PDB file of C-alpha atoms in Angstrom:
ATOM      1  CA  MET A   8      -0.428  11.994 181.893  1.00  0.00           C
ATOM      2  CA  ARG A   9      -0.438  13.307 185.460  1.00  0.00           C
ATOM      3  CA  LYS A  10       2.667  15.145 186.622  1.00  0.00           C
ATOM      4  CA  GLU A  11       2.939  12.884 189.669  1.00  0.00           C
ATOM      5  CA  GLU A  12       3.185   9.864 187.366  1.00  0.00           C
ATOM      6  CA  ILE A  13       5.881  11.559 185.295  1.00  0.00           C
ATOM      7  CA  ILE A  14       7.959  12.344 188.393  1.00  0.00           C
ATOM      8  CA  SER A  15       7.553   8.772 189.630  1.00  0.00           C
ATOM      9  CA  ILE A  16       9.022   7.468 186.359  1.00  0.00           C
ATOM     10  CA  LEU A  17      11.794  10.066 186.258  1.00  0.00           C
ATOM     11  CA  SER A  18      12.832   9.309 189.842  1.00  0.00           C
ATOM     12  CA  GLU A  19      13.972   5.864 188.705  1.00  0.00           C
ATOM     13  CA  TRP A  20      16.401   7.431 186.221  1.00  0.00           C
ATOM     14  CA  ASN A  21      17.743  10.432 188.118  1.00  0.00           C
ATOM     15  CA  PHE A  22      20.133  10.968 191.011  1.00  0.00           C
ATOM     16  CA  TRP A  23      17.547  13.062 192.865  1.00  0.00           C
ATOM     17  CA  GLY A  24      15.611   9.798 192.903  1.00  0.00           C
ATOM     18  CA  ARG A  25      16.876   6.253 192.816  1.00  0.00           C
ATOM     19  CA  GLY A  26      19.636   6.778 190.255  1.00  0.00           C
ATOM     20  CA  LEU A  27      21.140   4.253 187.859  1.00  0.00           C
ATOM     21  CA  ASP A  28      24.283   2.210 187.383  1.00  0.00           C
ATOM     22  CA  THR A  29      26.853   4.305 185.495  1.00  0.00           C
ATOM     23  CA  GLY A  30      29.046   1.410 184.346  1.00  0.00           C
ATOM     24  CA  HIS A  31      32.733   1.721 183.470  1.00  0.00           C
ATOM     25  CA  GLU A  32      33.862   5.319 183.097  1.00  0.00           C
ATOM     26  CA  ARG A  33      34.631   6.520 179.558  1.00  0.00           C
ATOM     27  CA  THR A  34      37.147   9.102 180.758  1.00  0.00           C
ATOM     28  CA  PHE A  35      38.058  10.602 177.377  1.00  0.00           C
ATOM     29  CA  TYR A  36      34.467  11.334 176.360  1.00  0.00           C
ATOM     30  CA  LEU A  37      33.381  12.346 179.853  1.00  0.00           C
ATOM     31  CA  LYS A  38      36.094  14.993 180.136  1.00  0.00           C
ATOM     32  CA  ARG A  39      35.371  16.232 176.629  1.00  0.00           C
ATOM     33  CA  ILE A  40      31.653  16.707 177.247  1.00  0.00           C
ATOM     34  CA  LEU A  41      32.250  18.394 180.606  1.00  0.00           C
ATOM     35  CA  SER A  42      34.727  20.812 179.023  1.00  0.00           C
ATOM     36  CA  PHE A  43      32.170  21.752 176.353  1.00  0.00           C
ATOM     37  CA  LEU A  44      29.536  22.378 179.025  1.00  0.00           C
ATOM     38  CA  GLU A  45      31.891  24.778 180.777  1.00  0.00           C
ATOM     39  CA  GLY A  46      32.608  26.588 177.518  1.00  0.00           C
ATOM     40  CA  VAL A  47      30.298  28.037 174.888  1.00  0.00           C
ATOM     41  CA  GLU A  48      26.523  28.095 175.386  1.00  0.00           C
ATOM     42  CA  LYS A  49      25.582  25.497 172.798  1.00  0.00           C
ATOM     43  CA  VAL A  50      23.587  22.287 172.756  1.00  0.00           C
ATOM     44  CA  ILE A  51      25.854  19.238 173.045  1.00  0.00           C
ATOM     45  CA  SER A  52      24.740  16.557 170.584  1.00  0.00           C
ATOM     46  CA  ILE A  53      25.979  13.015 171.187  1.00  0.00           C
ATOM     47  CA  TYR A  54      25.714  10.602 168.289  1.00  0.00           C
ATOM     48  CA  GLY A  55      27.314   7.380 167.114  1.00  0.00           C
ATOM     49  CA  VAL A  56      26.759   3.758 166.206  1.00  0.00           C
ATOM     50  CA  ARG A  57      24.190   1.801 168.188  1.00  0.00           C
ATOM     51  CA  ARG A  58      25.398   0.094 171.378  1.00  0.00           C
ATOM     52  CA  SER A  59      28.615   2.102 171.554  1.00  0.00           C
ATOM     53  CA  GLY A  60      27.912   3.109 175.167  1.00  0.00           C
ATOM     54  CA  LYS A  61      26.264   6.518 174.751  1.00  0.00           C
ATOM     55  CA  SER A  62      23.564   6.001 177.383  1.00  0.00           C
ATOM     56  CA  PHE A  63      26.017   4.879 180.063  1.00  0.00           C
ATOM     57  CA  LEU A  64      28.245   7.829 179.160  1.00  0.00           C
ATOM     58  CA  LEU A  65      25.302  10.197 179.655  1.00  0.00           C
ATOM     59  CA  ARG A  66      24.568   8.635 183.041  1.00  0.00           C
ATOM     60  CA  GLN A  67      28.190   9.357 183.956  1.00  0.00           C
ATOM     61  CA  VAL A  68      27.720  12.982 182.890  1.00  0.00           C
ATOM     62  CA  ALA A  69      24.505  13.160 184.946  1.00  0.00           C
ATOM     63  CA  LYS A  70      26.255  11.763 188.022  1.00  0.00           C
ATOM     64  CA  GLU A  71      29.258  14.090 187.673  1.00  0.00           C
ATOM     65  CA  LEU A  72      27.097  17.199 187.230  1.00  0.00           C
ATOM     66  CA  SER A  73      24.665  16.128 189.970  1.00  0.00           C
ATOM     67  CA  GLU A  74      27.593  16.169 192.381  1.00  0.00           C
ATOM     68  CA  LYS A  75      28.833  19.517 191.063  1.00  0.00           C
ATOM     69  CA  LEU A  76      25.585  21.456 190.497  1.00  0.00           C
ATOM     70  CA  GLY A  77      23.317  19.681 192.956  1.00  0.00           C
ATOM     71  CA  LYS A  78      21.096  16.688 192.193  1.00  0.00           C
ATOM     72  CA  ASN A  79      17.964  18.775 191.606  1.00  0.00           C
ATOM     73  CA  ASN A  80      19.669  20.723 188.822  1.00  0.00           C
ATOM     74  CA  VAL A  81      20.144  17.761 186.485  1.00  0.00           C
ATOM     75  CA  LEU A  82      17.353  16.027 184.565  1.00  0.00           C
ATOM     76  CA  TYR A  83      18.071  12.825 182.636  1.00  0.00           C
ATOM     77  CA  VAL A  84      15.325  11.452 180.382  1.00  0.00           C
ATOM     78  CA  ASN A  85      15.544   8.281 178.283  1.00  0.00           C
ATOM     79  CA  PHE A  86      12.798   8.312 175.680  1.00  0.00           C
ATOM     80  CA  GLU A  87      12.884   4.562 175.204  1.00  0.00           C
ATOM     81  CA  GLU A  88      10.964   4.467 178.507  1.00  0.00           C
ATOM     82  CA  VAL A  89       7.656   2.948 177.334  1.00  0.00           C
ATOM     83  CA  ARG A  90       5.628   4.307 180.258  1.00  0.00           C
ATOM     84  CA  PHE A  91       5.761   7.820 178.832  1.00  0.00           C
ATOM     85  CA  GLY A  92       3.295   6.622 176.203  1.00  0.00           C
ATOM     86  CA  SER A  93       3.179   9.582 173.821  1.00  0.00           C
ATOM     87  CA  ASN A  94       6.061  10.308 171.452  1.00  0.00           C
ATOM     88  CA  ASP A  95       4.883  13.809 170.614  1.00  0.00           C
ATOM     89  CA  VAL A  96       6.785  16.965 171.564  1.00  0.00           C
ATOM     90  CA  SER A  97       3.960  17.784 173.992  1.00  0.00           C
ATOM     91  CA  MET A  98       5.162  14.851 176.127  1.00  0.00           C
ATOM     92  CA  LEU A  99       8.575  16.486 176.330  1.00  0.00           C
ATOM     93  CA  VAL A 100       6.964  19.743 177.463  1.00  0.00           C
ATOM     94  CA  GLU A 101       4.960  17.879 180.125  1.00  0.00           C
ATOM     95  CA  ILE A 102       8.109  16.176 181.429  1.00  0.00           C
ATOM     96  CA  TYR A 103       9.978  19.463 181.679  1.00  0.00           C
ATOM     97  CA  ASP A 104       7.050  21.240 183.365  1.00  0.00           C
ATOM     98  CA  ALA A 105       6.674  18.426 185.922  1.00  0.00           C
ATOM     99  CA  TYR A 106      10.401  18.575 186.670  1.00  0.00           C
ATOM    100  CA  ARG A 107      10.316  22.357 187.208  1.00  0.00           C
ATOM    101  CA  GLU A 108       7.236  22.161 189.427  1.00  0.00           C
ATOM    102  CA  PHE A 109       8.143  19.193 191.640  1.00  0.00           C
ATOM    103  CA  ILE A 110      11.957  19.063 191.698  1.00  0.00           C
ATOM    104  CA  ARG A 111      12.456  22.841 191.630  1.00  0.00           C
ATOM    105  CA  PRO A 112      16.001  23.373 190.342  1.00  0.00           C
ATOM    106  CA  ASP A 113      17.656  26.384 191.960  1.00  0.00           C
ATOM    107  CA  LYS A 114      20.172  26.967 189.140  1.00  0.00           C
ATOM    108  CA  LYS A 115      20.061  26.817 185.363  1.00  0.00           C
ATOM    109  CA  PRO A 116      19.392  23.080 184.943  1.00  0.00           C
ATOM    110  CA  LEU A 117      21.147  20.585 182.717  1.00  0.00           C
ATOM    111  CA  LEU A 118      18.739  18.567 180.561  1.00  0.00           C
ATOM    112  CA  ILE A 119      20.029  15.265 179.170  1.00  0.00           C
ATOM    113  CA  LEU A 120      17.641  13.962 176.509  1.00  0.00           C
ATOM    114  CA  ASP A 121      18.653  10.416 175.574  1.00  0.00           C
ATOM    115  CA  GLU A 122      17.274   8.603 172.501  1.00  0.00           C
ATOM    116  CA  VAL A 123      15.594  11.875 171.623  1.00  0.00           C
ATOM    117  CA  GLN A 124      14.830  10.694 168.084  1.00  0.00           C
ATOM    118  CA  GLU A 125      11.849   8.851 169.593  1.00  0.00           C
ATOM    119  CA  ILE A 126      10.079  12.204 170.088  1.00  0.00           C
ATOM    120  CA  ARG A 127       8.539  13.915 167.070  1.00  0.00           C
ATOM    121  CA  GLU A 128       9.672  17.529 166.605  1.00  0.00           C
ATOM    122  CA  TRP A 129      11.951  17.390 169.656  1.00  0.00           C
ATOM    123  CA  GLU A 130      14.150  20.013 167.995  1.00  0.00           C
ATOM    124  CA  ARG A 131      11.429  22.671 168.423  1.00  0.00           C
ATOM    125  CA  PHE A 132      11.529  22.223 172.193  1.00  0.00           C
ATOM    126  CA  VAL A 133      15.342  22.245 172.313  1.00  0.00           C
ATOM    127  CA  ARG A 134      15.655  25.324 170.105  1.00  0.00           C
ATOM    128  CA  SER A 135      13.082  27.183 172.215  1.00  0.00           C
ATOM    129  CA  LEU A 136      14.816  26.417 175.518  1.00  0.00           C
ATOM    130  CA  HIS A 137      18.208  27.240 174.066  1.00  0.00           C
ATOM    131  CA  GLU A 138      17.057  30.567 172.625  1.00  0.00           C
ATOM    132  CA  LYS A 139      15.641  31.578 176.029  1.00  0.00           C
ATOM    133  CA  ASN A 140      18.912  30.511 177.697  1.00  0.00           C
ATOM    134  CA  GLU A 141      16.760  28.569 180.135  1.00  0.00           C
ATOM    135  CA  ALA A 142      18.842  25.383 180.390  1.00  0.00           C
ATOM    136  CA  ARG A 143      21.996  23.642 179.260  1.00  0.00           C
ATOM    137  CA  ILE A 144      21.042  20.754 177.000  1.00  0.00           C
ATOM    138  CA  ILE A 145      22.581  17.486 175.851  1.00  0.00           C
ATOM    139  CA  VAL A 146      20.766  15.429 173.219  1.00  0.00           C
ATOM    140  CA  SER A 147      21.650  11.924 172.151  1.00  0.00           C
ATOM    141  CA  GLY A 148      20.442   9.349 169.674  1.00  0.00           C
ATOM    142  CA  SER A 149      21.487   6.141 167.978  1.00  0.00           C
ATOM    143  CA  SER A 150      19.388   6.332 164.856  1.00  0.00           C
ATOM    144  CA  ALA A 151      20.821   7.197 161.465  1.00  0.00           C
ATOM    145  CA  ARG A 152      18.370  10.102 161.612  1.00  0.00           C
ATOM    146  CA  LEU A 153      20.690  11.678 164.172  1.00  0.00           C
ATOM    147  CA  MET A 154      23.931  11.732 162.240  1.00  0.00           C
ATOM    148  CA  SER A 155      25.994  14.904 162.659  1.00  0.00           C
ATOM    149  CA  GLU A 156      24.808  16.565 159.455  1.00  0.00           C
ATOM    150  CA  ASP A 157      21.170  15.936 160.398  1.00  0.00           C
ATOM    151  CA  LEU A 158      21.694  17.401 163.858  1.00  0.00           C
ATOM    152  CA  ALA A 159      23.324  20.483 162.359  1.00  0.00           C
ATOM    153  CA  THR A 160      20.232  20.977 160.195  1.00  0.00           C
ATOM    154  CA  LEU A 161      17.700  20.297 162.963  1.00  0.00           C
ATOM    155  CA  LEU A 162      19.416  22.586 165.456  1.00  0.00           C
ATOM    156  CA  SER A 163      20.409  25.240 162.914  1.00  0.00           C
ATOM    157  CA  GLY A 164      24.052  25.270 163.970  1.00  0.00           C
ATOM    158  CA  ARG A 165      23.275  25.643 167.682  1.00  0.00           C
ATOM    159  CA  ASP A 166      25.073  22.421 168.626  1.00  0.00           C
ATOM    160  CA  ILE A 167      28.537  21.011 169.246  1.00  0.00           C
ATOM    161  CA  PRO A 168      28.588  17.406 167.966  1.00  0.00           C
ATOM    162  CA  VAL A 169      30.433  14.633 169.810  1.00  0.00           C
ATOM    163  CA  GLU A 170      30.708  11.281 168.050  1.00  0.00           C
ATOM    164  CA  VAL A 171      31.028   8.298 170.382  1.00  0.00           C
ATOM    165  CA  PHE A 172      32.759   5.156 169.143  1.00  0.00           C
ATOM    166  CA  PRO A 173      33.016   1.677 170.666  1.00  0.00           C
ATOM    167  CA  LEU A 174      35.965   1.132 172.998  1.00  0.00           C
ATOM    168  CA  SER A 175      39.476   1.963 171.871  1.00  0.00           C
ATOM    169  CA  PHE A 176      42.068  -0.690 172.687  1.00  0.00           C
ATOM    170  CA  ARG A 177      43.252   1.335 175.683  1.00  0.00           C
ATOM    171  CA  GLU A 178      39.655   1.464 176.975  1.00  0.00           C
ATOM    172  CA  PHE A 179      39.303  -2.256 176.243  1.00  0.00           C
ATOM    173  CA  LEU A 180      42.285  -2.937 178.501  1.00  0.00           C
ATOM    174  CA  GLU A 181      40.824  -0.695 181.217  1.00  0.00           C
ATOM    175  CA  PHE A 182      37.508  -2.591 181.047  1.00  0.00           C
ATOM    176  CA  ARG A 183      39.519  -5.798 181.529  1.00  0.00           C
ATOM    177  CA  GLY A 184      41.419  -4.376 184.477  1.00  0.00           C
ATOM    178  CA  VAL A 185      44.736  -4.205 182.623  1.00  0.00           C
ATOM    179  CA  GLY A 186      46.269  -0.852 183.517  1.00  0.00           C
ATOM    180  CA  VAL A 187      48.899   0.481 181.117  1.00  0.00           C
ATOM    181  CA  GLY A 188      50.415   3.673 182.456  1.00  0.00           C
ATOM    182  CA  GLY A 189      53.614   3.753 180.461  1.00  0.00           C
ATOM    183  CA  GLU A 190      56.365   1.838 178.673  1.00  0.00           C
ATOM    184  CA  ARG A 191      57.268  -0.132 181.802  1.00  0.00           C
ATOM    185  CA  ASP A 192      53.727  -1.545 182.031  1.00  0.00           C
ATOM    186  CA  VAL A 193      53.819  -2.482 178.345  1.00  0.00           C
ATOM    187  CA  ILE A 194      57.009  -4.490 178.905  1.00  0.00           C
ATOM    188  CA  ILE A 195      55.824  -6.173 182.106  1.00  0.00           C
ATOM    189  CA  LYS A 196      52.348  -6.996 180.755  1.00  0.00           C
ATOM    190  CA  LYS A 197      53.409  -7.743 177.179  1.00  0.00           C
ATOM    191  CA  PHE A 198      51.835 -11.197 176.868  1.00  0.00           C
ATOM    192  CA  GLU A 199      48.624 -10.160 178.637  1.00  0.00           C
ATOM    193  CA  ILE A 200      48.329  -7.188 176.276  1.00  0.00           C
ATOM    194  CA  ILE A 201      48.927  -9.385 173.203  1.00  0.00           C
ATOM    195  CA  ARG A 202      46.287 -11.880 174.355  1.00  0.00           C
ATOM    196  CA  ASN A 203      43.765  -9.075 174.819  1.00  0.00           C
ATOM    197  CA  LEU A 204      44.705  -7.552 171.469  1.00  0.00           C
ATOM    198  CA  ARG A 205      43.864 -10.814 169.688  1.00  0.00           C
ATOM    199  CA  GLU A 206      40.423 -10.812 171.288  1.00  0.00           C
ATOM    200  CA  TYR A 207      39.928  -7.111 170.518  1.00  0.00           C
ATOM    201  CA  LEU A 208      40.771  -7.684 166.842  1.00  0.00           C
ATOM    202  CA  GLU A 209      38.373 -10.625 166.654  1.00  0.00           C
ATOM    203  CA  PHE A 210      35.365  -9.245 168.542  1.00  0.00           C
ATOM    204  CA  GLY A 211      35.866  -5.473 168.558  1.00  0.00           C
ATOM    205  CA  GLY A 212      35.106  -2.939 171.249  1.00  0.00           C
ATOM    206  CA  PHE A 213      31.336  -2.855 171.768  1.00  0.00           C
ATOM    207  CA  PRO A 214      31.036  -2.615 175.578  1.00  0.00           C
ATOM    208  CA  GLU A 215      28.397  -5.339 175.956  1.00  0.00           C
ATOM    209  CA  VAL A 216      30.514  -7.747 173.908  1.00  0.00           C
ATOM    210  CA  VAL A 217      33.693  -6.891 175.824  1.00  0.00           C
ATOM    211  CA  LEU A 218      31.985  -7.617 179.151  1.00  0.00           C
ATOM    212  CA  GLU A 219      30.476 -10.909 177.923  1.00  0.00           C
ATOM    213  CA  GLY A 220      32.632 -13.894 178.885  1.00  0.00           C
ATOM    214  CA  ASP A 221      31.098 -16.564 176.646  1.00  0.00           C
ATOM    215  CA  GLU A 222      32.431 -16.666 173.072  1.00  0.00           C
ATOM    216  CA  GLU A 223      29.221 -17.973 171.501  1.00  0.00           C
ATOM    217  CA  ARG A 224      27.174 -15.259 173.185  1.00  0.00           C
ATOM    218  CA  LYS A 225      29.658 -12.656 171.927  1.00  0.00           C
ATOM    219  CA  LYS A 226      29.044 -13.869 168.374  1.00  0.00           C
ATOM    220  CA  ALA A 227      25.272 -13.861 168.871  1.00  0.00           C
ATOM    221  CA  ILE A 228      25.343 -10.281 170.198  1.00  0.00           C
ATOM    222  CA  LEU A 229      27.438  -9.116 167.241  1.00  0.00           C
ATOM    223  CA  ARG A 230      25.096 -10.821 164.761  1.00  0.00           C
ATOM    224  CA  ARG A 231      22.167  -8.998 166.361  1.00  0.00           C
ATOM    225  CA  TYR A 232      24.012  -5.671 166.137  1.00  0.00           C
ATOM    226  CA  PHE A 233      24.842  -6.319 162.494  1.00  0.00           C
ATOM    227  CA  GLU A 234      21.232  -7.066 161.567  1.00  0.00           C
ATOM    228  CA  THR A 235      19.831  -4.101 163.522  1.00  0.00           C
ATOM    229  CA  ILE A 236      22.287  -1.596 162.065  1.00  0.00           C
ATOM    230  CA  LEU A 237      21.839  -2.936 158.549  1.00  0.00           C
ATOM    231  CA  VAL A 238      18.038  -2.794 158.662  1.00  0.00           C
ATOM    232  CA  LYS A 239      17.356   0.294 160.803  1.00  0.00           C
ATOM    233  CA  ASP A 240      20.320   2.516 159.981  1.00  0.00           C
ATOM    234  CA  VAL A 241      21.124   1.632 156.380  1.00  0.00           C
ATOM    235  CA  GLU A 242      18.145   0.010 154.684  1.00  0.00           C
ATOM    236  CA  ARG A 243      15.501   2.387 156.045  1.00  0.00           C
ATOM    237  CA  ARG A 244      17.585   5.551 155.844  1.00  0.00           C
ATOM    238  CA  PHE A 245      18.591   5.039 152.222  1.00  0.00           C
ATOM    239  CA  ARG A 246      15.371   3.225 151.240  1.00  0.00           C
ATOM    240  CA  VAL A 247      17.193   0.158 149.974  1.00  0.00           C
ATOM    241  CA  ARG A 248      14.808  -2.088 148.056  1.00  0.00           C
ATOM    242  CA  GLU A 249      16.963  -5.180 147.616  1.00  0.00           C
ATOM    243  CA  ARG A 250      17.925  -6.333 151.095  1.00  0.00           C
ATOM    244  CA  GLU A 251      19.636  -9.516 149.875  1.00  0.00           C
ATOM    245  CA  LYS A 252      22.135  -7.514 147.831  1.00  0.00           C
ATOM    246  CA  LEU A 253      22.723  -5.152 150.739  1.00  0.00           C
ATOM    247  CA  GLU A 254      23.435  -8.085 153.074  1.00  0.00           C
ATOM    248  CA  PHE A 255      25.763  -9.662 150.497  1.00  0.00           C
ATOM    249  CA  LEU A 256      27.669  -6.401 150.089  1.00  0.00           C
ATOM    250  CA  ALA A 257      27.946  -5.877 153.857  1.00  0.00           C
ATOM    251  CA  ASN A 258      29.245  -9.415 154.386  1.00  0.00           C
ATOM    252  CA  PHE A 259      31.675  -9.008 151.482  1.00  0.00           C
ATOM    253  CA  TYR A 260      33.259  -5.911 153.016  1.00  0.00           C
ATOM    254  CA  MET A 261      33.566  -7.582 156.430  1.00  0.00           C
ATOM    255  CA  THR A 262      35.427 -10.650 155.144  1.00  0.00           C
TER     256      THR A 262
END
């Protein structure tokens, strides 16, 4: 793949190009990741259940650091981008080389590698860059292959893991525009908070579901999540042979 083509694709994802919507800020996680980046020189590994908001969180990190370090010093790559074609580690090397040649960072860059599990042997590239102290690196993935213990093995203890969960109830309220700054707000907004709590307990805190206004579509989204997680993150990881029993057990524990 030509380097010019790679840069054209990357420009749609990065703030030195077109940039992307960063969504609602996840303040707790954003501050935590930024504090780790200012601390020890380790790879930051972001993991967690599918659709918990990791990619939007990483865009927020990219935006924050682009403003602080300079846009050219931050590279965000989402490996679910089909136009990259290859899923071999050589593709990752080509992307990095194109970035260095055309964007020309003038400081130690921050590399944000999202959905990195799509690239075979990605850990070799990350370990190499980390050992040379060439870049700060954040990796992220949704697959069960990127659980914290797997990351610790792949990166040989070079990482600081951060698990991202769906929205807490406080975040849920923030997404809904219900600010709760203290006890006074709780008293004044009591009934609004209770109404939102009922919905939170029924539908949970997955960001896409929270932002969806139609109840039937909420249910459809959750069913899709359930099936995807069950098949991709449980059945395949643990090589379950009897899917019907797995589905029965999962439904039993949810009711």
